[in-house]
Amino acid sequence: MRILITGAAGFLGSHLCDRLLADRHAVIGMDNFITGSPDNLAHLMGNPDFAFYRHDVSNYIFIPGRVDAVLHFASPASPNPASPFSFSNLPIPTMKAGALGTHNCLGVCHARGARFLLASTSEIYGDPLEHPQKETYWGHTDPVGPRSMYDEAKRFAEALTMAYHRFHGVDTRIVRIFNTYGARMRLDDGRVVPNFLQQALRGEPLTVYGDGSQTRSFCYVDDLVEGIVRLLESDYHEPVNIGNPVETTIREFAETINRIVGNQAGIVFKSEHRLGDDPQRRQPDIGRAQSILKWEPKVSLEEGLARTIPYFKQKMGLA
Ligand code: NAD
Ligand code: UDP
């Protein structure tokens, strides 16, 4: 296939480029570098099967030649207001990437008869009242809360995707991605993995927001990419959760990182940094991915962190 990946210069987009090129597809990357970096794609420049367009997906998209599939990953993705690269500090670009960007990508697919895959998120469940979260759960979101620019953009994007599928017959997929980590995460986007790894590698205490009792479930990037490729190759149109169901409190997560890195500085609690609508519990029910895609994650947290740390050391000038 000839596949357009939006958000290609970001963390997940760049790994998808690598995987789909390795699977012998031709890949067109698109990005405006608002949160991503050309460094993540530098190794692909000169590859005859890879082309790149610097473009904002909120504007009309034209790709010359054939397009068989569009994977829409362009969006700021960190909630942390301390970072200028978070969706909290890029509220309007975030809503435009989720709304106008999704519309433009679906327009390309409708015109070209191409398949569409939307990168949605566990955030569409909000601060969930059902646990673990199944795809049938409708969510618990605040349409005007501090994370609403992201949650509502993604909820709109899902609705638009289903509208194009049901009304225009576009061949669509929706992946609901749960917290994922690995190499090429932006060091300064404020998400918990880059923050904790850098603090631990510098020998500083890890900043736990709130009392650290909130939970997340962390998926290694290679596992996530495998799930996305299987979904793309399936003919399933309803949303599918892809994530690692091993749930940990943020406090336990900090202790695990300190142990693996050998950091003796411990943790500090920063209650003032916790966002008002920071979900208290998050864990995917992956029953649908297991039965339809025959997928489940293979990489443990310890193994995934061990594979991720060299990237952080290199970026921090410690390697
Ligand atoms: P990222 O910030 O590393 O990558 C996003 C990329 O999109 C960046 O390269 C950015 O420059 C680009 N982009 C943003 N707006 C754009 C626009 N208008 N036009 C063109 N390019 C634009 O983040 P990520 O973690 O790789 O996330 C990728 C996608 O996956 C996002 O849609 C995000 O919502 C979704 N997601 C990620 C996670 C996760 O844990 N990483 C979890 C749930 C959902
Ligand atoms: N968090 C933390 N310390 C940090 C950064 C984040 O305790 O330095 C917490 C944050 O409050 C949230 C969890 O870690 O409860 C995951 O945050 P992240 O920004 O990675 O993504 P989220 O899952 O909230 O979208």
Coordinates of C-alpha atoms and ligand atoms in Angstrom, one line a residue:
M1 CA 0.0 0.0 0.0
R2 CA 0.9 3.7 -0.3
I3 CA 0.2 5.0 3.2
L4 CA -0.1 8.6 4.5
I5 CA 0.8 9.0 8.2
T6 CA 0.0 12.3 9.8
G7 CA 2.0 13.3 12.9
A8 CA 4.9 11.3 11.3
A9 CA 7.6 13.3 13.1
G10 CA 6.1 12.5 16.5
F11 CA 6.8 9.6 18.9
L12 CA 4.2 7.2 17.6
G13 CA 4.1 8.4 14.0
S14 CA 7.8 7.9 13.5
H15 CA 7.6 4.3 14.8
L16 CA 4.7 3.6 12.5
C17 CA 6.7 4.9 9.6
D18 CA 9.5 2.5 10.4
R19 CA 7.2 -0.5 10.9
L20 CA 5.2 0.1 7.7
L21 CA 8.4 0.6 5.6
A22 CA 9.8 -2.6 7.1
D23 CA 6.5 -4.3 6.0
R24 CA 7.4 -3.1 2.4
H25 CA 4.7 -0.4 2.1
A26 CA 5.5 3.1 0.6
V27 CA 5.0 5.7 3.3
I28 CA 4.2 9.4 3.0
G29 CA 4.9 11.3 6.3
M30 CA 3.2 14.6 7.1
D31 CA 3.9 16.9 10.0
N32 CA 4.1 20.6 10.9
F33 CA 6.6 20.0 13.8
I34 CA 4.4 21.7 16.4
T35 CA 5.3 19.0 18.9
G36 CA 7.4 16.6 16.8
S37 CA 10.9 16.8 15.5
P38 CA 12.7 16.2 12.2
D39 CA 15.2 14.2 14.2
N40 CA 12.7 11.4 14.5
L41 CA 12.6 11.0 10.7
A42 CA 16.2 11.9 9.8
H43 CA 17.1 8.2 9.3
L44 CA 14.4 7.9 6.6
M45 CA 15.5 10.7 4.5
G46 CA 16.9 9.3 1.2
N47 CA 14.8 6.2 1.5
P48 CA 13.1 5.9 -1.9
D49 CA 9.9 4.4 -0.3
F50 CA 9.5 7.4 2.0
A51 CA 8.3 10.9 1.2
F52 CA 7.7 13.8 3.5
Y53 CA 5.3 16.8 3.4
R54 CA 5.7 19.6 5.9
H55 CA 2.0 20.6 6.3
D56 CA -0.6 21.5 8.9
V57 CA -3.4 18.9 8.6
S58 CA -5.9 21.5 9.6
N59 CA -5.6 22.9 6.1
Y60 CA -6.7 21.1 2.9
I61 CA -4.5 18.1 2.1
F62 CA -3.4 17.3 -1.4
I63 CA -1.2 14.3 -2.1
P64 CA -0.3 13.6 -5.7
G65 CA -0.5 10.0 -6.9
R66 CA -2.2 7.0 -5.2
V67 CA -3.2 6.9 -1.6
D68 CA -4.4 3.5 -0.2
A69 CA -4.6 4.4 3.5
V70 CA -4.4 7.4 5.9
L71 CA -3.3 7.0 9.5
H72 CA -4.2 10.2 11.4
F73 CA -1.8 10.6 14.3
A74 CA -1.3 14.4 14.2
S75 CA -2.2 16.0 17.5
P76 CA -0.5 17.4 20.6
A77 CA -0.7 14.6 23.2
S78 CA 0.6 15.7 26.6
P79 CA -1.7 17.2 29.2
N80 CA 1.0 18.8 31.3
P81 CA 0.4 22.6 31.6
A82 CA 4.0 23.0 32.6
S83 CA 5.1 22.2 29.1
P84 CA 4.7 24.6 26.1
F85 CA 4.2 21.4 24.0
S86 CA 1.1 20.1 25.8
F87 CA -2.4 20.2 24.5
S88 CA -3.2 22.4 27.6
N89 CA -1.0 25.1 26.1
L90 CA -2.0 24.4 22.5
P91 CA -5.8 24.2 22.9
I92 CA -6.9 25.6 19.6
P93 CA -4.3 23.7 17.4
T94 CA -5.3 20.6 19.3
M95 CA -9.0 21.1 18.5
K96 CA -8.2 21.9 14.9
A97 CA -6.0 18.8 14.5
G98 CA -8.7 16.6 15.9
A99 CA -11.7 18.2 14.1
L100 CA -10.4 19.9 10.9
G101 CA -7.5 17.5 10.5
T102 CA -9.7 14.5 10.8
H103 CA -12.2 16.0 8.3
N104 CA -9.4 16.6 5.8
C105 CA -8.0 13.1 6.2
L106 CA -11.4 11.5 5.8
G107 CA -11.9 13.7 2.7
V108 CA -8.7 12.3 1.2
C109 CA -10.0 8.7 2.0
H110 CA -13.4 9.4 0.5
A111 CA -12.0 10.9 -2.7
R112 CA -9.3 8.1 -3.2
G113 CA -11.2 5.1 -1.9
A114 CA -8.5 4.8 0.8
R115 CA -8.7 3.1 4.2
F116 CA -8.7 5.5 7.3
L117 CA -7.3 4.8 10.8
L118 CA -7.9 7.3 13.6
A119 CA -5.5 7.6 16.6
S120 CA -8.0 8.0 19.3
T121 CA -7.3 7.8 23.0
S122 CA -8.3 6.4 26.4
E123 CA -9.0 10.1 27.2
I124 CA -12.3 9.7 25.5
Y125 CA -13.4 7.8 28.6
G126 CA -12.5 10.9 30.7
D127 CA -12.2 10.2 34.5
P128 CA -13.9 6.8 34.1
L129 CA -16.6 5.5 36.4
E130 CA -16.3 2.0 34.9
H131 CA -13.2 0.0 35.4
P132 CA -11.4 -1.4 33.5
Q133 CA -12.6 0.5 30.5
K134 CA -14.4 -1.5 27.7
E135 CA -15.0 0.0 24.3
T136 CA -18.8 -0.1 25.1
Y137 CA -18.3 2.4 28.0
W138 CA -19.5 5.9 26.9
G139 CA -17.1 7.8 29.2
H140 CA -17.3 10.5 31.9
T141 CA -15.9 13.7 30.5
D142 CA -16.3 17.4 31.3
P143 CA -16.8 19.3 28.0
V144 CA -15.4 22.5 29.5
G145 CA -12.7 21.1 31.8
P146 CA -8.9 21.6 31.6
R147 CA -8.5 18.5 29.3
S148 CA -11.6 19.2 27.3
M149 CA -9.8 20.6 24.2
Y150 CA -8.2 17.1 23.8
D151 CA -11.0 14.8 25.0
E152 CA -13.7 16.5 23.0
A153 CA -11.6 16.9 19.9
K154 CA -11.0 13.1 19.9
R155 CA -14.6 12.3 20.7
F156 CA -15.6 14.5 17.8
A157 CA -13.0 12.8 15.6
E158 CA -14.5 9.4 16.5
A159 CA -18.0 10.6 15.7
L160 CA -16.9 12.1 12.4
T161 CA -15.1 8.8 11.5
M162 CA -18.2 6.8 12.1
A163 CA -20.3 9.3 10.1
Y164 CA -18.0 8.9 7.1
H165 CA -18.1 5.2 7.5
R166 CA -21.9 4.9 7.8
F167 CA -22.9 7.7 5.4
H168 CA -20.1 7.6 2.8
G169 CA -19.0 3.9 3.2
V170 CA -15.4 4.9 4.0
D171 CA -13.4 1.9 5.2
T172 CA -12.5 3.2 8.7
R173 CA -10.7 2.0 11.9
I174 CA -10.5 3.6 15.4
V175 CA -7.8 2.7 17.8
R176 CA -8.1 3.9 21.4
I177 CA -4.5 4.2 22.6
F178 CA -3.7 3.9 26.3
N179 CA -0.5 5.4 27.8
T180 CA 2.4 4.3 25.6
Y181 CA 6.2 4.9 26.1
G182 CA 9.5 4.3 24.3
A183 CA 12.3 6.0 22.4
R184 CA 11.5 9.3 20.6
M185 CA 9.2 10.7 23.2
R186 CA 9.8 14.4 23.5
L187 CA 11.9 15.0 26.6
D188 CA 10.2 18.3 27.5
D189 CA 6.5 17.5 26.8
G190 CA 5.8 16.9 30.5
R191 CA 4.4 13.4 30.3
V192 CA 5.2 11.1 33.2
V193 CA 7.7 8.8 31.5
P194 CA 10.0 11.5 30.1
N195 CA 9.8 13.4 33.4
F196 CA 10.5 10.4 35.7
L197 CA 13.3 9.0 33.5
Q198 CA 15.1 12.3 33.2
Q199 CA 14.8 13.0 36.9
A200 CA 16.0 9.4 37.8
L201 CA 18.9 9.6 35.4
R202 CA 19.9 13.0 36.9
G203 CA 19.7 11.5 40.4
E204 CA 16.8 13.8 41.4
P205 CA 13.6 13.0 43.3
L206 CA 10.7 12.0 41.0
T207 CA 7.8 14.5 41.0
V208 CA 4.6 12.6 41.8
Y209 CA 1.6 14.7 41.2
G210 CA -1.1 14.4 43.9
D211 CA -0.6 11.5 46.3
G212 CA 0.4 9.1 43.5
S213 CA -2.7 6.9 44.1
Q214 CA -4.0 7.5 40.5
T215 CA -3.3 4.6 38.2
R216 CA -2.1 4.1 34.6
S217 CA -1.3 1.1 32.5
F218 CA 1.9 1.6 30.4
C219 CA 2.3 -0.1 27.0
Y220 CA 5.7 -0.4 25.2
V221 CA 5.7 1.2 21.8
D222 CA 6.5 -2.0 19.8
D223 CA 3.5 -3.7 21.3
L224 CA 1.2 -0.8 20.4
V225 CA 2.5 -0.6 16.8
E226 CA 1.8 -4.3 16.4
G227 CA -1.8 -3.8 17.6
I228 CA -2.3 -0.9 15.2
V229 CA -0.9 -2.8 12.2
R230 CA -3.3 -5.7 13.0
L231 CA -6.2 -3.4 13.3
L232 CA -5.3 -1.7 10.0
E233 CA -5.2 -5.1 8.3
S234 CA -8.5 -6.2 9.9
D235 CA -12.0 -5.3 8.6
Y236 CA -13.3 -4.1 12.0
H237 CA -14.9 -0.7 12.2
E238 CA -15.8 -0.2 15.9
P239 CA -13.2 1.3 18.3
V240 CA -10.6 -1.1 19.7
N241 CA -8.6 -0.4 22.9
I242 CA -4.8 -1.0 22.5
G243 CA -2.8 -0.8 25.6
N244 CA -1.2 -2.8 28.4
P245 CA -3.7 -4.0 31.0
V246 CA -1.0 -4.2 33.8
E247 CA -2.2 -1.3 36.1
T248 CA 0.1 0.5 38.4
T249 CA -0.3 3.5 40.7
I250 CA 1.9 6.5 39.8
R251 CA 3.7 6.1 43.1
E252 CA 4.5 2.5 42.4
F253 CA 5.6 3.5 38.9
A254 CA 8.0 6.1 40.3
E255 CA 9.4 3.5 42.7
T256 CA 9.9 1.0 39.8
I257 CA 11.8 3.6 37.8
N258 CA 14.0 4.6 40.7
R259 CA 14.8 0.9 41.3
I260 CA 15.6 0.2 37.6
V261 CA 17.8 3.3 37.2
G262 CA 19.3 2.9 40.6
N263 CA 18.2 6.4 41.8
Q264 CA 18.5 6.9 45.5
A265 CA 16.8 10.3 45.6
G266 CA 13.3 9.0 46.2
I267 CA 10.1 10.8 45.3
V268 CA 8.5 14.2 46.1
F269 CA 4.8 14.8 46.1
K270 CA 3.6 17.9 44.2
S271 CA -0.1 18.1 44.9
E272 CA -0.5 21.5 43.3
H273 CA 0.6 20.1 39.9
R274 CA -2.3 17.6 39.6
L275 CA -4.9 18.7 37.0
G276 CA -8.5 18.9 38.3
D277 CA -9.7 16.2 35.9
D278 CA -6.6 14.0 35.9
P279 CA -8.2 10.5 35.6
Q280 CA -8.0 8.6 38.9
R281 CA -7.9 5.1 37.3
R282 CA -7.1 4.0 33.8
Q283 CA -6.8 0.4 32.6
P284 CA -7.8 -1.0 29.2
D285 CA -10.0 -4.0 28.9
I286 CA -8.3 -5.6 25.9
G287 CA -10.8 -8.4 25.4
R288 CA -11.9 -7.0 22.0
A289 CA -8.3 -6.8 20.7
Q290 CA -7.6 -10.3 22.0
S291 CA -10.6 -11.8 20.2
I292 CA -10.6 -9.8 17.0
L293 CA -6.9 -9.1 16.4
K294 CA -5.4 -12.0 18.3
W295 CA -3.3 -9.3 20.0
E296 CA -1.9 -8.8 23.4
P297 CA 1.2 -7.0 24.7
K298 CA 4.4 -9.0 25.1
V299 CA 6.9 -6.6 26.6
S300 CA 7.0 -6.2 30.4
L301 CA 7.4 -2.8 32.0
E302 CA 10.9 -3.7 33.2
E303 CA 11.9 -4.8 29.7
G304 CA 10.3 -1.8 28.0
L305 CA 12.0 0.7 30.3
A306 CA 15.4 -1.1 29.8
R307 CA 14.9 -0.6 26.0
T308 CA 13.9 3.0 26.4
I309 CA 16.6 4.3 28.8
P310 CA 19.4 4.3 26.3
Y311 CA 17.5 6.8 24.1
F312 CA 17.0 9.2 27.1
K313 CA 20.7 8.8 28.1
Q314 CA 21.8 9.7 24.6
K315 CA 19.4 12.7 24.3
M316 CA 20.6 13.9 27.7
G317 CA 24.2 13.6 26.7
L318 CA 24.9 10.8 29.3
A319 CA 25.7 8.0 26.9
Ligands
NAD1 P1 3.7 13.5 19.5 O1 3.4 14.9 20.0 O2 5.0 12.9 19.7 O3 3.3 13.4 18.0 C1 2.3 14.1 17.4 C2 2.8 14.7 16.1 O4 1.7 15.3 15.4 C3 3.9 15.7 16.2 O5 5.0 15.3 15.4 C4 3.3 17.0 15.8 O6 4.2 17.9 15.3 C5 2.2 16.5 14.8 N1 1.1 17.5 14.6 C6 0.3 18.0 15.6 N2 -0.6 18.8 15.0 C7 -0.4 18.8 13.7 C8 -0.9 19.4 12.6 N3 -2.0 20.3 12.7 N4 -0.5 19.2 11.3 C9 0.6 18.3 11.2 N5 1.2 17.7 12.2 C10 0.7 17.9 13.4 O7 2.6 12.6 20.3 P2 2.3 11.0 20.2 O8 2.4 10.5 21.6 O9 3.2 10.4 19.1 O10 0.8 10.9 19.8 C11 0.4 10.6 18.4 C12 -1.1 10.4 18.4 O11 -1.4 9.3 19.2 C13 -1.9 11.6 18.9 O12 -3.0 11.7 18.0 C14 -2.3 11.2 20.2 O13 -3.5 11.8 20.6 C15 -2.4 9.7 20.1 N6 -2.2 9.1 21.5 C16 -1.0 8.9 22.0 C17 -0.9 8.3 23.2 C18 0.5 8.1 23.9 O14 0.5 7.5 25.0 N7 1.6 8.4 23.2 C19 -2.0 7.9 23.9 C20 -3.3 8.1 23.4 C21 -3.4 8.7 22.1
UDP2 N1 2.5 12.7 36.6 C1 3.3 12.8 37.7 N2 4.5 13.4 37.6 C2 4.9 14.0 36.5 C3 4.1 13.9 35.3 C4 2.9 13.3 35.4 O1 2.9 12.3 38.8 O2 6.0 14.6 36.5 C5 1.2 12.0 36.7 C6 0.0 12.8 36.1 O3 -0.6 13.6 37.1 C7 -0.9 11.6 35.7 C8 0.0 10.5 35.3 O4 1.3 10.9 35.9 O5 -1.7 11.2 36.8 C9 0.2 10.3 33.8 O6 0.5 11.6 33.3 P1 0.8 11.8 31.7 O7 1.0 13.3 31.6 O8 1.9 11.0 31.3 O9 -0.5 11.4 30.9 P2 -2.0 11.1 31.2 O10 -2.1 9.7 31.4 O11 -2.5 11.9 32.3 O12 -2.7 11.6 29.9

